[in-house]
């Protein structure tokens, strides 16, 4: 699931934990970390525990769960359930996780008024093929081809239940790159909570904080500047929350960045209003999906969503 990685953990969040700052009634905690390459990006799981060996066993289990879910939702594994669905237009007996993910996609579709639409994969394929054939092009595919690809999109044409997922238009395909990383991040968070961990940070393309930082403060997350990646644009604070960032500069088709991987579902063009959108939400699934869809929303639409949903915080970069 190749896509952007815009979120960096500040040094204070990684190395700034000092056991002496905790109350004397608490045992000294150790940091246990897994770091590797997964879901098309670097990932890291970090937890605090008074039993290091148990923490390491837990992280090994989490990694096996990452591998299992990637085999279900990966767009690039030809044997994944998603690849089979896209190839056949139907998937019988889907893994149990599908229903929860598609329900979350539907909620994001409704909340964003259709701006988050995971059926835009035919548009991605059209642009990818165009720029593969014309790597130095300054223009995109012909309007007629874009319109033809758009006839293969539309979330309303996806039907699913616990037994079957089906497209009602031949040639449709899903991309879960705007939601699956957040969904998997939440799944790992649930695994850690069930194992008894109340202070942890999960970074799998999106960030999910369990509880507060052990130093009795929120986790501090640096959001990179969209146009100056070496610069921190803003620092977000998370306390049992999630953060996701999306922007067109994460994956470009054209060398000038005008054509990228985010497509407006109503026009078929990569015309985002913002250089990046960051969403703080209760879950990484919601943050992931909304940060993708709201790249196309105007300021008034974003304000309306924030007023109706005070649990959300939306940070815009022009």
CSV table of C-alpha atoms in Angstrom, one decimal:
chain,number,residue,atom,x,y,z
A,1,UNK,CA,0.0,0.0,0.0
A,2,UNK,CA,2.4,2.6,-1.1
A,3,UNK,CA,1.5,6.1,0.0
A,4,UNK,CA,2.7,9.1,1.9
A,5,UNK,CA,4.3,9.2,5.3
A,6,UNK,CA,4.0,12.8,6.5
A,7,UNK,CA,4.1,12.3,10.2
A,8,UNK,CA,7.3,12.3,12.2
A,9,UNK,CA,7.6,11.7,15.9
A,10,UNK,CA,9.5,14.5,17.6
A,11,UNK,CA,12.5,13.5,19.6
A,12,UNK,CA,10.8,14.5,22.8
A,13,UNK,CA,8.2,11.8,22.2
A,14,UNK,CA,10.7,9.1,21.4
A,15,UNK,CA,13.6,9.7,23.8
A,16,UNK,CA,12.2,12.2,26.2
A,17,UNK,CA,10.7,9.7,28.7
A,18,UNK,CA,12.3,10.0,32.1
A,19,UNK,CA,11.1,7.5,34.7
A,20,UNK,CA,12.1,9.9,37.5
A,21,UNK,CA,9.2,12.2,36.4
A,22,UNK,CA,6.7,9.5,37.3
A,23,UNK,CA,5.3,9.3,40.8
A,24,UNK,CA,7.2,7.1,43.1
A,25,UNK,CA,4.3,4.7,43.4
A,26,UNK,CA,4.7,3.7,39.8
A,27,UNK,CA,7.3,1.1,38.8
A,28,UNK,CA,10.0,2.1,36.4
A,29,UNK,CA,8.8,1.5,32.8
A,30,UNK,CA,10.9,0.4,29.9
A,31,UNK,CA,10.4,1.3,26.2
A,32,UNK,CA,9.9,-1.7,23.9
A,33,UNK,CA,9.9,-0.9,20.2
A,34,UNK,CA,9.3,-2.7,17.0
A,35,UNK,CA,10.5,-1.0,13.8
A,36,UNK,CA,10.4,-2.2,10.2
A,37,UNK,CA,8.9,-1.9,6.8
A,38,UNK,CA,5.2,-2.7,6.4
A,39,UNK,CA,2.1,-1.5,4.5
A,40,UNK,CA,4.4,0.2,2.0
A,41,UNK,CA,6.1,2.4,4.5
A,42,UNK,CA,8.3,2.4,7.6
A,43,UNK,CA,6.4,1.5,10.7
A,44,UNK,CA,7.0,1.5,14.4
A,45,UNK,CA,5.2,0.2,17.4
A,46,UNK,CA,6.3,1.6,20.8
A,47,UNK,CA,5.0,0.7,24.2
A,48,UNK,CA,6.0,1.2,27.8
A,49,UNK,CA,6.0,-1.7,30.2
A,50,UNK,CA,7.5,-3.1,33.4
A,51,UNK,CA,8.0,-6.5,31.7
A,52,UNK,CA,10.2,-6.1,28.7
A,53,UNK,CA,10.1,-9.8,27.6
A,54,UNK,CA,6.3,-9.8,27.7
A,55,UNK,CA,6.3,-6.5,25.7
A,56,UNK,CA,8.5,-8.1,23.0
A,57,UNK,CA,6.3,-11.1,22.7
A,58,UNK,CA,3.3,-8.8,22.3
A,59,UNK,CA,5.0,-6.8,19.5
A,60,UNK,CA,5.9,-10.0,17.7
A,61,UNK,CA,2.2,-11.0,17.8
A,62,UNK,CA,1.3,-7.5,16.5
A,63,UNK,CA,3.6,-8.0,13.6
A,64,UNK,CA,2.0,-11.3,12.7
A,65,UNK,CA,-1.4,-9.5,12.7
A,66,UNK,CA,0.1,-6.8,10.4
A,67,UNK,CA,1.1,-9.5,8.0
A,68,UNK,CA,-2.3,-11.2,8.1
A,69,UNK,CA,-4.3,-8.0,7.5
A,70,UNK,CA,-1.9,-6.9,4.7
A,71,UNK,CA,-2.7,-10.2,2.9
A,72,UNK,CA,-6.4,-9.2,3.0
A,73,UNK,CA,-6.3,-5.6,2.1
A,74,UNK,CA,-3.1,-5.1,0.0
A,75,UNK,CA,-3.7,-3.6,-3.4
A,76,UNK,CA,-0.3,-4.8,-4.6
A,77,UNK,CA,-0.4,-8.5,-3.5
A,78,UNK,CA,-2.1,-10.3,-6.4
A,79,UNK,CA,-3.3,-13.0,-4.0
A,80,UNK,CA,-4.9,-10.7,-1.5
A,81,UNK,CA,-8.6,-10.6,-1.0
A,82,UNK,CA,-8.8,-7.1,-2.3
A,83,UNK,CA,-6.9,-8.1,-5.5
A,84,UNK,CA,-9.3,-11.0,-6.0
A,85,UNK,CA,-12.3,-8.7,-5.5
A,86,UNK,CA,-10.9,-6.2,-8.0
A,87,UNK,CA,-10.2,-9.0,-10.5
A,88,UNK,CA,-13.5,-10.8,-10.2
A,89,UNK,CA,-15.9,-8.1,-9.2
A,90,UNK,CA,-17.1,-10.3,-6.4
A,91,UNK,CA,-15.7,-11.8,-3.2
A,92,UNK,CA,-17.5,-14.6,-1.4
A,93,UNK,CA,-16.7,-15.4,2.2
A,94,UNK,CA,-14.6,-12.3,2.9
A,95,UNK,CA,-12.5,-12.1,6.1
A,96,UNK,CA,-14.5,-10.8,9.1
A,97,UNK,CA,-12.6,-7.5,9.1
A,98,UNK,CA,-14.0,-6.5,5.8
A,99,UNK,CA,-17.5,-5.6,7.1
A,100,UNK,CA,-16.0,-3.2,9.8
A,101,UNK,CA,-13.7,-1.6,7.3
A,102,UNK,CA,-16.5,-1.1,4.6
A,103,UNK,CA,-18.9,0.3,7.3
A,104,UNK,CA,-16.2,2.8,8.3
A,105,UNK,CA,-15.7,3.7,4.6
A,106,UNK,CA,-19.4,4.3,4.2
A,107,UNK,CA,-19.5,6.5,7.3
A,108,UNK,CA,-16.6,8.6,5.9
A,109,UNK,CA,-18.3,8.8,2.5
A,110,UNK,CA,-21.5,10.1,4.2
A,111,UNK,CA,-19.7,12.5,6.5
A,112,UNK,CA,-17.6,14.0,3.6
A,113,UNK,CA,-20.6,14.1,1.3
A,114,UNK,CA,-19.0,11.8,-1.2
A,115,UNK,CA,-15.5,13.4,-1.2
A,116,UNK,CA,-14.1,10.2,0.3
A,117,UNK,CA,-14.8,7.5,-2.3
A,118,UNK,CA,-12.6,4.4,-2.4
A,119,UNK,CA,-13.8,3.4,-5.8
A,120,UNK,CA,-11.4,5.8,-7.6
A,121,UNK,CA,-8.9,3.0,-8.4
A,122,UNK,CA,-9.8,3.0,-12.2
A,123,UNK,CA,-8.8,6.7,-12.3
A,124,UNK,CA,-5.5,5.8,-10.6
A,125,UNK,CA,-4.8,3.2,-13.2
A,126,UNK,CA,-5.6,5.6,-16.0
A,127,UNK,CA,-3.2,8.2,-14.8
A,128,UNK,CA,-0.5,5.7,-13.9
A,129,UNK,CA,-0.7,4.2,-17.4
A,130,UNK,CA,-0.7,7.6,-19.0
A,131,UNK,CA,2.4,8.8,-17.2
A,132,UNK,CA,4.2,5.5,-17.7
A,133,UNK,CA,3.8,5.9,-21.4
A,134,UNK,CA,4.6,9.7,-21.3
A,135,UNK,CA,6.8,10.2,-18.3
A,136,UNK,CA,7.7,13.8,-19.1
A,137,UNK,CA,4.1,14.9,-20.0
A,138,UNK,CA,2.8,18.1,-18.7
A,139,UNK,CA,-0.8,17.2,-19.4
A,140,UNK,CA,-2.9,14.3,-18.1
A,141,UNK,CA,-5.1,11.8,-20.0
A,142,UNK,CA,-7.7,12.9,-22.5
A,143,UNK,CA,-11.0,14.2,-21.0
A,144,UNK,CA,-12.9,11.4,-22.8
A,145,UNK,CA,-10.7,8.8,-21.1
A,146,UNK,CA,-11.2,10.4,-17.7
A,147,UNK,CA,-15.0,10.4,-18.2
A,148,UNK,CA,-14.9,6.8,-19.3
A,149,UNK,CA,-12.9,5.9,-16.1
A,150,UNK,CA,-15.4,7.8,-14.0
A,151,UNK,CA,-18.3,5.6,-15.2
A,152,UNK,CA,-16.5,2.8,-13.3
A,153,UNK,CA,-16.5,4.6,-10.0
A,154,UNK,CA,-19.2,5.3,-7.4
A,155,UNK,CA,-19.4,4.0,-3.8
A,156,UNK,CA,-23.2,3.5,-4.3
A,157,UNK,CA,-22.4,0.7,-6.7
A,158,UNK,CA,-20.6,-1.4,-4.0
A,159,UNK,CA,-22.8,-3.9,-2.2
A,160,UNK,CA,-21.6,-5.9,0.8
A,161,UNK,CA,-22.7,-7.9,3.7
A,162,UNK,CA,-20.9,-10.5,5.9
A,163,UNK,CA,-21.0,-13.1,3.2
A,164,UNK,CA,-20.3,-11.3,-0.1
A,165,UNK,CA,-18.8,-8.1,-1.5
A,166,UNK,CA,-19.9,-7.3,-5.1
A,167,UNK,CA,-19.6,-4.5,-7.6
A,168,UNK,CA,-22.7,-3.9,-9.7
A,169,UNK,CA,-20.7,-2.4,-12.6
A,170,UNK,CA,-18.2,-4.5,-14.5
A,171,UNK,CA,-14.7,-3.1,-14.3
A,172,UNK,CA,-15.0,-1.4,-11.0
A,173,UNK,CA,-12.2,-1.6,-8.5
A,174,UNK,CA,-11.5,-0.5,-4.9
A,175,UNK,CA,-8.5,1.2,-3.5
A,176,UNK,CA,-8.2,1.0,0.3
A,177,UNK,CA,-5.0,3.2,0.4
A,178,UNK,CA,-7.1,6.0,2.0
A,179,UNK,CA,-8.4,3.9,4.9
A,180,UNK,CA,-6.7,0.5,5.4
A,181,UNK,CA,-3.6,1.8,7.1
A,182,UNK,CA,-5.8,3.6,9.6
A,183,UNK,CA,-7.9,0.5,10.1
A,184,UNK,CA,-4.9,-1.7,10.6
A,185,UNK,CA,-3.5,0.9,13.0
A,186,UNK,CA,-6.7,0.7,15.1
A,187,UNK,CA,-6.6,-3.1,15.0
A,188,UNK,CA,-3.1,-3.1,16.4
A,189,UNK,CA,-4.2,-0.6,19.1
A,190,UNK,CA,-7.0,-3.0,20.1
A,191,UNK,CA,-4.5,-5.8,20.3
A,192,UNK,CA,-2.3,-3.8,22.6
A,193,UNK,CA,-5.2,-2.7,24.8
A,194,UNK,CA,-6.4,-6.3,25.1
A,195,UNK,CA,-2.9,-7.3,26.2
A,196,UNK,CA,-3.1,-4.8,29.0
A,197,UNK,CA,-1.1,-1.9,27.6
A,198,UNK,CA,-2.3,1.6,28.5
A,199,UNK,CA,0.5,3.7,27.1
A,200,UNK,CA,1.7,3.0,23.6
A,201,UNK,CA,2.2,4.7,20.2
A,202,UNK,CA,1.4,3.0,16.9
A,203,UNK,CA,2.9,4.5,13.6
A,204,UNK,CA,1.8,2.6,10.5
A,205,UNK,CA,1.5,5.5,8.1
A,206,UNK,CA,-1.1,6.9,10.5
A,207,UNK,CA,-0.5,7.5,14.2
A,208,UNK,CA,-2.6,6.2,17.1
A,209,UNK,CA,-1.8,7.0,20.7
A,210,UNK,CA,-3.0,4.7,23.5
A,211,UNK,CA,-3.5,6.9,26.6
A,212,UNK,CA,-1.2,9.7,27.3
A,213,UNK,CA,2.6,9.8,27.3
A,214,UNK,CA,4.2,8.2,30.4
A,215,UNK,CA,5.7,11.6,31.3
A,216,UNK,CA,2.1,12.7,32.2
A,217,UNK,CA,1.6,14.8,29.1
A,218,UNK,CA,0.1,14.2,25.6
A,219,UNK,CA,2.1,12.6,22.9
A,220,UNK,CA,3.6,15.4,20.7
A,221,UNK,CA,3.6,14.7,17.0
A,222,UNK,CA,5.3,16.9,14.4
A,223,UNK,CA,3.4,17.5,11.2
A,224,UNK,CA,5.7,18.1,8.3
A,225,UNK,CA,5.4,21.2,6.1
A,226,UNK,CA,3.9,20.2,2.8
A,227,UNK,CA,6.2,22.4,0.7
A,228,UNK,CA,9.2,22.2,3.0
A,229,UNK,CA,9.4,18.6,4.2
A,230,UNK,CA,12.4,19.2,6.5
A,231,UNK,CA,10.3,21.7,8.4
A,232,UNK,CA,7.7,21.0,11.1
A,233,UNK,CA,4.6,22.9,10.2
A,234,UNK,CA,2.7,22.3,13.4
A,235,UNK,CA,2.9,20.2,16.5
A,236,UNK,CA,-0.2,18.1,17.4
A,237,UNK,CA,-0.9,16.7,20.8
A,238,UNK,CA,-2.6,13.3,21.1
A,239,UNK,CA,-4.2,11.8,24.2
A,240,UNK,CA,-5.8,8.5,23.3
A,241,UNK,CA,-6.4,9.9,19.8
A,242,UNK,CA,-5.3,9.3,16.2
A,243,UNK,CA,-3.7,11.6,13.6
A,244,UNK,CA,-3.5,11.2,9.8
A,245,UNK,CA,-2.2,13.5,7.1
A,246,UNK,CA,-2.9,13.5,3.3
A,247,UNK,CA,-1.5,15.6,0.5
A,248,UNK,CA,-0.9,15.4,-3.2
A,249,UNK,CA,2.9,15.6,-2.8
A,250,UNK,CA,2.9,12.1,-1.2
A,251,UNK,CA,2.9,10.3,-4.6
A,252,UNK,CA,3.3,12.1,-7.8
A,253,UNK,CA,2.7,11.1,-11.4
A,254,UNK,CA,4.2,14.2,-13.1
A,255,UNK,CA,7.5,15.7,-12.3
A,256,UNK,CA,6.0,19.1,-11.4
A,257,UNK,CA,3.6,17.5,-8.9
A,258,UNK,CA,0.5,18.8,-10.7
A,259,UNK,CA,-0.7,15.3,-11.3
A,260,UNK,CA,-0.8,13.1,-8.2
A,261,UNK,CA,-2.6,10.2,-6.5
A,262,UNK,CA,-5.5,12.0,-5.0
A,263,UNK,CA,-8.5,12.2,-7.4
A,264,UNK,CA,-11.7,14.3,-6.9
A,265,UNK,CA,-14.4,11.6,-7.3
A,266,UNK,CA,-16.8,14.0,-9.0
A,267,UNK,CA,-14.4,15.3,-11.7
A,268,UNK,CA,-11.8,12.7,-12.0
A,269,UNK,CA,-9.0,15.3,-11.8
A,270,UNK,CA,-6.3,15.5,-9.1
A,271,UNK,CA,-7.4,19.0,-8.0
A,272,UNK,CA,-7.0,19.3,-4.3
A,273,UNK,CA,-7.8,22.5,-2.5
A,274,UNK,CA,-5.1,22.1,0.2
A,275,UNK,CA,-1.4,21.1,0.0
A,276,UNK,CA,-2.2,18.8,3.0
A,277,UNK,CA,-4.9,18.0,5.4
A,278,UNK,CA,-4.3,16.6,8.9
A,279,UNK,CA,-7.2,15.1,10.9
A,280,UNK,CA,-7.1,14.3,14.6
A,281,UNK,CA,-9.9,11.9,15.4
A,282,UNK,CA,-10.9,9.2,18.0
A,283,UNK,CA,-9.7,6.5,15.6
A,284,UNK,CA,-7.0,6.2,13.0
A,285,UNK,CA,-9.6,4.7,10.5
A,286,UNK,CA,-11.7,7.9,10.7
A,287,UNK,CA,-8.6,10.2,10.6
A,288,UNK,CA,-7.2,8.3,7.6
A,289,UNK,CA,-10.4,8.4,5.5
A,290,UNK,CA,-11.3,12.0,6.3
A,291,UNK,CA,-7.8,13.3,5.7
A,292,UNK,CA,-8.0,11.8,2.2
A,293,UNK,CA,-11.5,13.0,1.3
A,294,UNK,CA,-11.3,16.5,2.9
A,295,UNK,CA,-8.4,17.4,0.6
A,296,UNK,CA,-11.2,18.3,-1.8
A,297,UNK,CA,-13.4,20.2,0.7
A,298,UNK,CA,-13.5,24.0,0.9
A,299,UNK,CA,-13.0,25.9,4.1
A,300,UNK,CA,-16.8,26.3,4.8
A,301,UNK,CA,-17.4,22.6,4.4
A,302,UNK,CA,-14.5,21.7,6.8
A,303,UNK,CA,-15.8,24.2,9.3
A,304,UNK,CA,-19.3,22.7,9.1
A,305,UNK,CA,-17.9,19.3,9.8
A,306,UNK,CA,-15.9,20.5,12.8
A,307,UNK,CA,-18.9,22.3,14.3
A,308,UNK,CA,-21.1,19.1,13.9
A,309,UNK,CA,-18.3,16.8,15.2
A,310,UNK,CA,-16.3,18.5,18.0
A,311,UNK,CA,-14.4,15.2,18.5
A,312,UNK,CA,-12.6,16.1,15.2
A,313,UNK,CA,-9.8,18.6,14.7
A,314,UNK,CA,-8.8,19.4,11.1
A,315,UNK,CA,-5.6,21.2,10.3
A,316,UNK,CA,-5.2,22.7,6.8
A,317,UNK,CA,-2.1,23.7,4.9
A,318,UNK,CA,-2.6,26.0,1.9
